C-alpha cells in the first residue's frame, strides 16, 4: 500500500466517523424534540383548562351586572350631552369676550390716536413759543448792546469828559 492509499483510507475513516457522530447527534436531538413536543401538548392542555375555568368565573361574575352596565352607559351619554351643551355655551361666551376685546381695542386705538394728535399739537405750540422767546431774547440782547454802545458814545463826548475831570478834582 502506498501513502496515497493510506491517506484515502484515513480520510474515508474520518468521514465515516464524522457521519456516525452526526447521525448519533441527530437521533438524540429528535428524541429530545419528541419529549419537548409531548410536554408542550400537556402544557397547552393545562393552560386551556385554566383559561376556560377563569373565563367561566368571569362570565358568572358579570352575569347580573348588565343593569349596572346600562346605568353606566346612560351616565356616560348624559355626561357627553352635558359636555356638549357646556362647550356650546362656552363657545358663545368666548365669542362675546372676543367681540368685547375687539371693541376695547378699537376704543383704545382711537384714544391713543387722539392723544398722539394732542401731543403733536403741544409740540408745535412749544416750538412756536420757543421761537418767539428766542426772538424776544435776541431783540433784548440787541437792545442792550445798542444801549451800551450809546452809553459809551455819550461818555466819550467832550462835555462829559470835562465834567468827569472836574468831579475828580473836586474830590481831591
Backbone as a ProteinNet text record, in pm:
[ID]
protein_1_A
[PRIMARY]
XXXXXXXXXXXXXXXXXXXXXXXXXXXXXXXXXXXXXXXXXXXXXXXXXXXXXXXXXXXXXXXXXXXXXXXXXXXXXXXXXXXXXXXXXXXXXXXXXXXXXXXXXXXXXXXXXXXXXXXXXXXXXXXXXXXXXXXXXXXXXXXXXXXXXXXXXXXXXXXXXXXXXXXXXXXX
[TERTIARY]
82.6	0	86.5	44.2	120.8	64	137.3	96.3	-35.9	-51.4	-173.9	-293.1	-283.8	-392.3	-418.1	-312.4	-328	-403.2	-368.5	-436.1	-583.2	-611.5	-751.3	-826.5	-766.2	-832.6	-856.9	-758.4	-772.4	-886.2	-891.4	-996	-1132.7	-1142.7	-1270.6	-1309.2	-1211	-1238.9	-1292.1	-1225.3	-1268.5	-1409.5	-1438.1	-1572.6	-1676.3	-1644.4	-1738.6	-1761.5	-1654.3	-1668	-1750.4	-1721.7	-1796.9	-1943.2	-1971.1	-2110.2	-2181.5	-2110.9	-2171.3	-2201.7	-2108	-2132	-2252.1	-2261.4	-2374.8	-2504.9	-2504.1	-2624.5	-2664	-2566.3	-2594	-2654.6	-2595	-2645.8	-2786.9	-2810.5	-2942.8	-3047.6	-3018.1	-3113.8	-3138.7	-3034.3	-3051.8	-3142.2	-3117.1	-3197.2	-3341.8	-3363.4	-3500.7	-3572.8	-3502.6	-3563.3	-3601.2	-3510.3	-3537.2	-3655.2	-3665.1	-3776.6	-3908.7	-3907.9	-4029.8	-4072.7	-3975.9	-4006.8	-4062.4	-4000.6	-4046.9	-4186.3	-4214.7	-4346.2	-4453.5	-4424	-4518.5	-4542.9	-4436	-4450.1	-4529.3	-4509.3	-4583.4	-4731.8	-4765.5	-4906.1	-4970.6	-4900.5	-4952.6	-4972.6	-4875.7	-4882.4	-4999.2	-5018.4	-5128	-5261.1	-5275.1	-5399.9	-5425.7	-5321.7	-5337.8	-5374.8	-5307.2	-5335.2	-5477.3	-5519.4	-5655.4	-5759.4	-5733	-5825.3	-5834.8	-5717.9	-5717.3	-5789.2	-5764.6	-5827.6	-5978.7	-6023.9	-6168.6	-6231.5	-6161.1	-6213.8	-6221.8	-6116.4	-6116.7	-6224.1	-6241.6	-6345.1	-6483.6	-6503	-6632.2	-6658.5	-6554.1	-6571	-6606.8	-6537.9	-6568.1	-6709.4	-6752.4	-6888.6	-6989.4	-6962.9	-7053.4	-7052.3	-6934.3	-6925.7	-7002.2	-6992.7	-7057.2	-7205	-7250.9	-7393.5	-7465.1	-7566.8	-7638.1	-7582.7	-7473.2	-7416.7	-7460.6	-7543.2	-7593.5	-7666.3	-7739.9	-7811.9	-7712.4	-7604.2	-7502.2	-7435.8	-7412.7	-7352.1	-7443.9	-7574.7	-7669.5	-7673	-7671	-7671.9	-7544.3	-7432.1	-7306	-7308.9	-7365.6	-7377.2	-7465.6	-7577.2	-7667.4	-7597.4	-7519.8	-7443.9	-7341.5	-7276.2	-7178.6	-7248	-7363.2	-7438	-7481.1	-7530.5	-7572.5	-7453.5	-7338.7	-7218.2	-7173	-7182.5	-7144.6	-7234.4	-7366.5	-7459.6	-7428.5	-7399.7	-7365.1	-7238.1	-7140.1	-7014	-7040.5	-7123.1	-7152.1	-7227.8	-7326.8	-7402.2	-7312.3	-7226.9	-7134.8	-7036.1	-6988.4	-6895.4	-6962.9	-7090.7	-7163.5	-7178.6	-7216.9	-7234.4	-7100.2	-6994	-6861	-6814.4	-6843.3	-6802	-6875.5	-7003.5	-7077.2	-7015.2	-6980.3	-6917.6	-6781.2	-6707.1	-6575.6	-6592	-6692.9	-6717.3	-6754.2	-6836.2	-6872.1	-6749.6	-6664.2	-6542.4	-6451.8	-6441.6	-6358.9	-6414.6	-6546.9	-6608.7	-6580.7	-6596	-6569.4	-6423.4	-6333.9	-6191.3	-6162.9	-6229.3	-6211.7	-6261.6	-6376.9	-6430.5	-6336.2	-6288.1	-6195.3	-6069.6	-6019.6	-5900.6	-5926.4	-6042	-6076.2	-6080.5	-6146.1	-6156.2	-6017.8	-5936.1	-5801.2	-5720.6	-5732.5	-5660.5	-5706.9	-5838.7	-5889.9	-5832.2	-5831.3	-5780.4	-5631.1	-5556.2	-5413.5	-5389.3	-5468.8	-5453.8	-5484.6	-5590.5	-5626.9	-5514.5	-5459.4	-5350.9	-5227.8	-5198.8	-5083.6	-5102.4	-5225.5	-5252.1	-5234.2	-5285.9	-5270.3	-5122.8	-5046.2	-4902.4	-4834.3	-4872.1	-4813.9	-4847.8	-4975.1	-5015.8	-4937.3	-4920.9	-4845.9	-4699.6	-4642.7	-4504.7	-4493.4	-4590	-4588.4	-4600.7	-4694.5	-4710.9	-4583.1	-4520.6	-4397.9	-4287.1	-4272.6	-4169.4	-4195.7	-4322.8	-4358	-4324.6	-4361.5	-4332.9	-4183.4	-4108.8	-3964.4	-3903.7	-3951.8	-3900.7	-3932.3	-4055.7	-4092.5	-4001.2	-3979	-3893.3	-3750.1	-3703.7	-3567.9	-3557.4	-3660.6	-3658.4	-3660.8	-3747.4	-3755.6	-3621.7	-3559	-3430.3	-3324.3	-3329.1	-3234	-3256.4	-3384.6	-3416.2	-3368.2	-3388.6	-3344.1	-3192.9	-3121.7	-2974.9	-2929.8	-2995.6	-2958.7	-2984.2	-3098.1	-3129.4	-3025.7	-2985.4	-2884.5	-2753.6	-2715.2	-2590.4	-2597	-2711.2	-2727.9	-2719.3	-2783.5	-2779.4	-2637.3	-2564.3	-2426.5	-2341.1	-2363.9	-2289.3	-2322.8	-2451.9	-2492.7	-2431.8	-2428.4	-2371.4	-2223.1	-2152.2	-2009.7	-1989.8	-2075.2	-2063.6	-2088	-2187	-2219.1	-2102.2	-2042.6	-1931	-1809.4	-1798.5	-1685.2	-1702.1	-1812.8	-1833.6	-1744.6	-1697.9	-1606.4	-1669.2	-1790.4	-1856.6	-1859	-1887.2	-1894.7	-1754.6	-1656.2	-1519.1	-1473.1	-1513.9	-1474.1	-1540.5	-1663.8	-1738.1	-1678	-1635.4	-1575.8	-1443.2	-1366.1	-1238.2	-1261.3	-1361.7	-1392.9	-1436.8	-1515.5	-1564	-1448.4	-1348.3	-1234.3	-1149.5	-1140.6	-1063.5	-1132.8	-1262.3	-1337.3	-1322.5	-1309	-1294.6	-1160.1	-1063.7	-929.1	-916.5
-118.3	0	124	208.8	333.3	438.2	543.8	654.3	712.9	715.9	770.9	688.3	559.5	472.2	487.8	501.9	519.6	649.7	754.3	885.1	872.9	804.3	788.1	708.5	601.5	523.2	607.9	690.2	775.6	877.1	936.8	1034.9	966.9	847.1	774.8	737.2	694.8	659.4	782.6	896.7	1020	1057.3	1044.3	1076.3	981.6	853.8	757.3	789	820.9	854.5	982.8	1083.6	1210.3	1187.9	1105.8	1076	1005.7	908.6	835.8	931.3	1023.9	1122.2	1210.6	1258	1342	1263.6	1136.5	1053.6	1034.1	1008.4	990	1117.1	1233.5	1362.8	1388.5	1355.1	1376.4	1294.6	1168	1084.3	1137	1187.2	1243.6	1367.9	1452.9	1576.2	1541.1	1442.2	1403.2	1347.7	1269.1	1217.8	1334	1429.6	1547.6	1627.9	1640.9	1712.9	1641.5	1509	1433.2	1459.8	1460.9	1487.6	1629.1	1727.3	1866.6	1881.8	1810.5	1820.6	1763.9	1651.6	1593.4	1689.2	1750.9	1845.3	1967.6	2012.4	2129.4	2097.1	1979.4	1940.5	1936.3	1878	1874.3	2016.6	2102.4	2241.2	2317	2301.7	2369.3	2323.1	2193.6	2140.5	2201.3	2210.9	2269.1	2416.8	2490.4	2634	2654.9	2575.4	2588.3	2558.2	2455.8	2425.3	2543.4	2602	2716.2	2834.9	2859.4	2973	2955.4	2834.8	2809.5	2828.4	2783.4	2797.6	2945.6	3021.2	3164.7	3237.2	3198.6	3259.6	3229.5	3105.9	3068.7	3152.2	3172	3253	3397	3451.7	3589.4	3601.1	3503.4	3505.2	3505.5	3423.7	3420.6	3554.4	3617.5	3744.8	3853.9	3853.8	3960.8	3934.9	3815.3	3788.9	3868.5	3940.5	4023.1	4164	4190.3	4325.3	4406.1	4350.5	4420.6	4548.8	4542.6	4660.5	4771.9	4735.5	4833.7	4889.1	4801.5	4846.8	4943	4910.8	5001.9	5137.6	5137.7	5262.9	5342.8	5272	5340.4	5398.4	5323.5	5375.1	5499.2	5494.7	5611.2	5731.7	5707.6	5817.1	5875.3	5788.3	5836.4	5921.4	5877.4	5954.3	6088.7	6088.7	6214.5	6308.6	6254.3	6337.9	6394.1	6313.4	6360.5	6475.7	6460	6568.7	6695.2	6678	6793	6861	6781.8	6837.8	6917.2	6860.3	6931.2	7061.5	7058.4	7181.8	7285.9	7241.3	7334.6	7392.4	7307.8	7355.8	7458.9	7435.4	7532.8	7666.3	7661.3	7786.8	7857.9	7779.1	7840.8	7903.1	7838.5	7897.3	8028.6	8036.6	8163.2	8270.7	8232.8	8330.3	8374.5	8280.9	8315.6	8412.9	8390.6	8483.4	8621.9	8626.5	8755.9	8828.4	8755	8816.3	8864.2	8785.4	8826	8954.2	8964	9085.7	9205.3	9184	9293.4	9337.3	9242.1	9276.4	9355.4	9318.9	9391.8	9535	9551.5	9686	9767.1	9705.8	9774.7	9815.8	9728.9	9760.8	9882	9884.8	9999.6	10129.6	10124.2	10243.6	10289.8	10196.9	10232.2	10292	10233.3	10286.6	10429.5	10453.9	10589.9	10687.4	10645.8	10733.8	10759.8	10656	10675.1	10770.2	10756.2	10843.9	10988.1	11005.5	11139.7	11197.3	11114.5	11161.1	11195.7	11115.6	11144.7	11277.2	11303.4	11431.5	11547.5	11529.4	11634.4	11659.9	11554	11569.7	11641.6	11607.2	11673.4	11822.8	11853.4	11994.7	12067.6	12003.3	12066.5	12087.2	11991.6	12008	12126.5	12139.3	12253.1	12384.6	12388.9	12510.2	12542.1	12440.3	12460.9	12515.6	12455.8	12503.6	12648.7	12680.5	12817.8	12914.5	12875.8	12960.4	12975.7	12870.6	12877.6	12972.8	12963.7	13056.2	13200.7	13228.1	13364.1	13411.8	13324.3	13361.2	13384.9	13301.3	13320.9	13454.8	13489.1	13619.4	13734.4	13722.6	13829	13843.8	13732.6	13736.8	13799.1	13760.9	13818.5	13969.3	14009.3	14153.1	14226.3	14165.6	14229.8	14241.7	14133.2	14138.3	14250.6	14263.4	14370.2	14508.1	14520.7	14649.3	14683.9	14586.1	14609.4	14650.4	14580.1	14613.5	14754.7	14791.1	14925.8	15029.1	15001.4	15095.8	15110.3	14998.9	15006.9	15087.8	15068.9	15147.1	15295.9	15324.7	15465.3	15525	15448.6	15497.7	15526.2	15440.3	15463	15588.8	15608.3	15729.7	15854.5	15842.5	15959.2	15987.9	15884.5	15904.4	15957.2	15924.8	15971.6	16117.2	16177.4	16317.1	16408.9	16515.2	16608.4	16670.8	16707.7	16775.1	16685.4	16561.1	16468.1	16442.4	16437.6	16416.9	16531.5	16650	16765.2	16758.7	16721.2	16714.4	16606.9	16499	16391.8	16440.5	16508.6	16558.6	16658.9	16743.5	16841.7	16770.6	16667	16594.6	16525.8	16484.1	16420	16525.8	16642.7	16748.3	16788.7	16792.8	16831.4	16728.2	16608.4	16502.3	16511.2	16558.9	16560.2	16679
0	0	0	-78.7	-89.7	7	16.6	106.5	58.6	-68.1	-124.7	-78.7	-79.2	-37.9	111.8	188	332.9	363.1	291.2	312.8	276.2	168.7	126.7	232.1	288.6	392.6	517.4	552.1	671	649.1	532.1	501.7	503.3	445.2	443.5	586	667	805	881	861.3	929.8	884.8	757.4	706.8	765.6	778.2	834.9	982.6	1057	1199.3	1213.7	1129.4	1135.7	1103	1001.1	964.8	1077.9	1142.4	1253.9	1369.4	1396.9	1505.9	1472.8	1349.8	1308.7	1319.1	1277.2	1285.7	1431.4	1519.5	1662.1	1721.3	1689.1	1740	1688.6	1565.1	1505.2	1579.6	1608.3	1680.4	1821.8	1888.2	2023.2	2018.2	1920	1907.6	1875.5	1790.4	1756.7	1879	1961.1	2083.7	2176.3	2188.9	2275.4	2220.6	2088.3	2026.4	2054.2	2051.5	2082.5	2226.5	2318.9	2459.9	2475.6	2411.1	2420.7	2361.9	2252.9	2191.1	2283.7	2349.9	2444.4	2561.2	2611.6	2724	2680.3	2557.4	2507.2	2498.2	2450	2437.6	2575.5	2674.8	2811.9	2865.3	2840	2889.2	2825	2696.4	2626.6	2681.9	2708.6	2763.9	2900.9	2985.6	3119.7	3111.1	3025	3011.2	2960.5	2863.6	2812	2918.6	3003.7	3113.1	3209.4	3246.9	3339.1	3276.8	3148.9	3081	3077.2	3043.6	3038.5	3175.9	3279.5	3415.5	3454	3423.9	3455	3374.4	3250.9	3166.8	3222.4	3269.8	3328.7	3454	3537.3	3659.3	3624.4	3524.3	3484.2	3429.3	3353.8	3299	3412.3	3515.4	3630.5	3704.8	3714.4	3786.7	3713.3	3580.5	3506	3478.7	3507.5	3494.1	3603.4	3566.7	3665	3672.9	3607.5	3610.5	3487.9	3408	3289.2	3326.9	3438.7	3485.7	3520	3585.7	3621.3	3495.8	3399	3274.1	3200.4	3196	3130.4	3200.4	3333.1	3408.1	3379.3	3373.2	3343.1	3201.7	3106.4	2969.6	2964.7	3037.9	3041.7	3104.8	3210.3	3272.7	3175.5	3100.6	3001.9	2896.2	2849.6	2749	2805.9	2930.8	2993.9	3010.9	3052	3067.4	2933.3	2829.3	2695.3	2651.5	2675.2	2639.5	2719.8	2849.3	2933.5	2882.9	2844.8	2792.7	2666.5	2576.5	2451.3	2476.3	2566.5	2594.1	2661.2	2753.3	2818.6	2718.4	2627.4	2524.9	2434.8	2401	2317.9	2389.8	2518.2	2591.8	2609.8	2634.3	2648.6	2517.3	2405	2276.8	2253	2292.2	2281.4	2369.1	2492.3	2582.3	2529.9	2473.3	2417.5	2301.2	2217.5	2106.1	2158.9	2265.5	2324.5	2378.5	2447.6	2501.9	2388.7	2282.5	2168	2105.6	2093.9	2039.3	2130	2262.1	2356.6	2350.3	2338	2327.5	2200	2091.7	1966.1	1981	2042.5	2065.8	2155	2260.5	2351.3	2276	2191	2111.7	2022.5	1959.3	1874	1955.2	2070.7	2156.1	2200.1	2242.7	2288.8	2174	2054.7	1938.6	1908.3	1916.6	1893.3	1995.8	2122.2	2227.7	2210.1	2177.2	2153.2	2036.4	1931	1815.6	1855.8	1935.2	1983	2070.1	2158.1	2246	2163.4	2062.5	1977.3	1903.7	1857.7	1791.1	1888.7	2012.8	2113.6	2143.8	2155.8	2182.5	2067.2	1944.6	1827.6	1827.9	1860.1	1868.2	1976.8	2092.6	2200.7	2161.5	2090.1	2043.7	1950	1859.2	1766.6	1842.9	1940.1	2020.2	2097.9	2155.2	2231.2	2141.5	2022.4	1930	1889.2	1864.7	1827.6	1941.2	2063.3	2180.2	2200	2180	2194.5	2091.4	1969.5	1867	1904.7	1954.3	1996	2108.2	2207	2319.6	2273.6	2181.3	2128.9	2057.8	1978.8	1910.3	2010.8	2111	2211.6	2283.2	2322.7	2390.2	2299.9	2173.5	2078.5	2064.7	2057.7	2048.9	2173.3	2290.9	2416	2417.1	2373.4	2366	2272.3	2160	2065.3	2125.2	2195.4	2259.1	2364.8	2444.8	2549.2	2484.6	2378.9	2309.7	2253.8	2194.6	2139.3	2250.5	2364.9	2477.5	2530.3	2538.4	2585.5	2488.4	2361.6	2262.3	2273.7	2289.6	2305.7	2431.9	2539.3	2665	2648	2577.4	2553.4	2469.4	2371.7	2288.5	2372.4	2460	2543.3	2637	2693.8	2784.3	2709.9	2587.9	2509.7	2464.6	2480.1	2441.3	2527.1	2469	2536.3	2660.1	2652.2	2763.5	2886.6	2866.9	2978.7	3031.3	2944.2	2985.2	3075.5	3037.9	3119	3254.9	3257.7	3383.7	3474	3417.7	3496.8	3556.1	3474.2	3522.6	3635.2	3623.3	3725.6	3852.9	3838.7	3955.1	4025.2	3956.7	4018.4	4091.9	4035.5	4101.7	4231.7	4229.6	4347.2	4458	4424.9	4524.1	4591.2	4525	4579.1	4662.2
[MASK]
++++++++++++++++++++++++++++++++++++++++++++++++++++++++++++++++++++++++++++++++++++++++++++++++++++++++++++++++++++++++++++++++++++++++++++++++++++++++++++++++++++++++++++

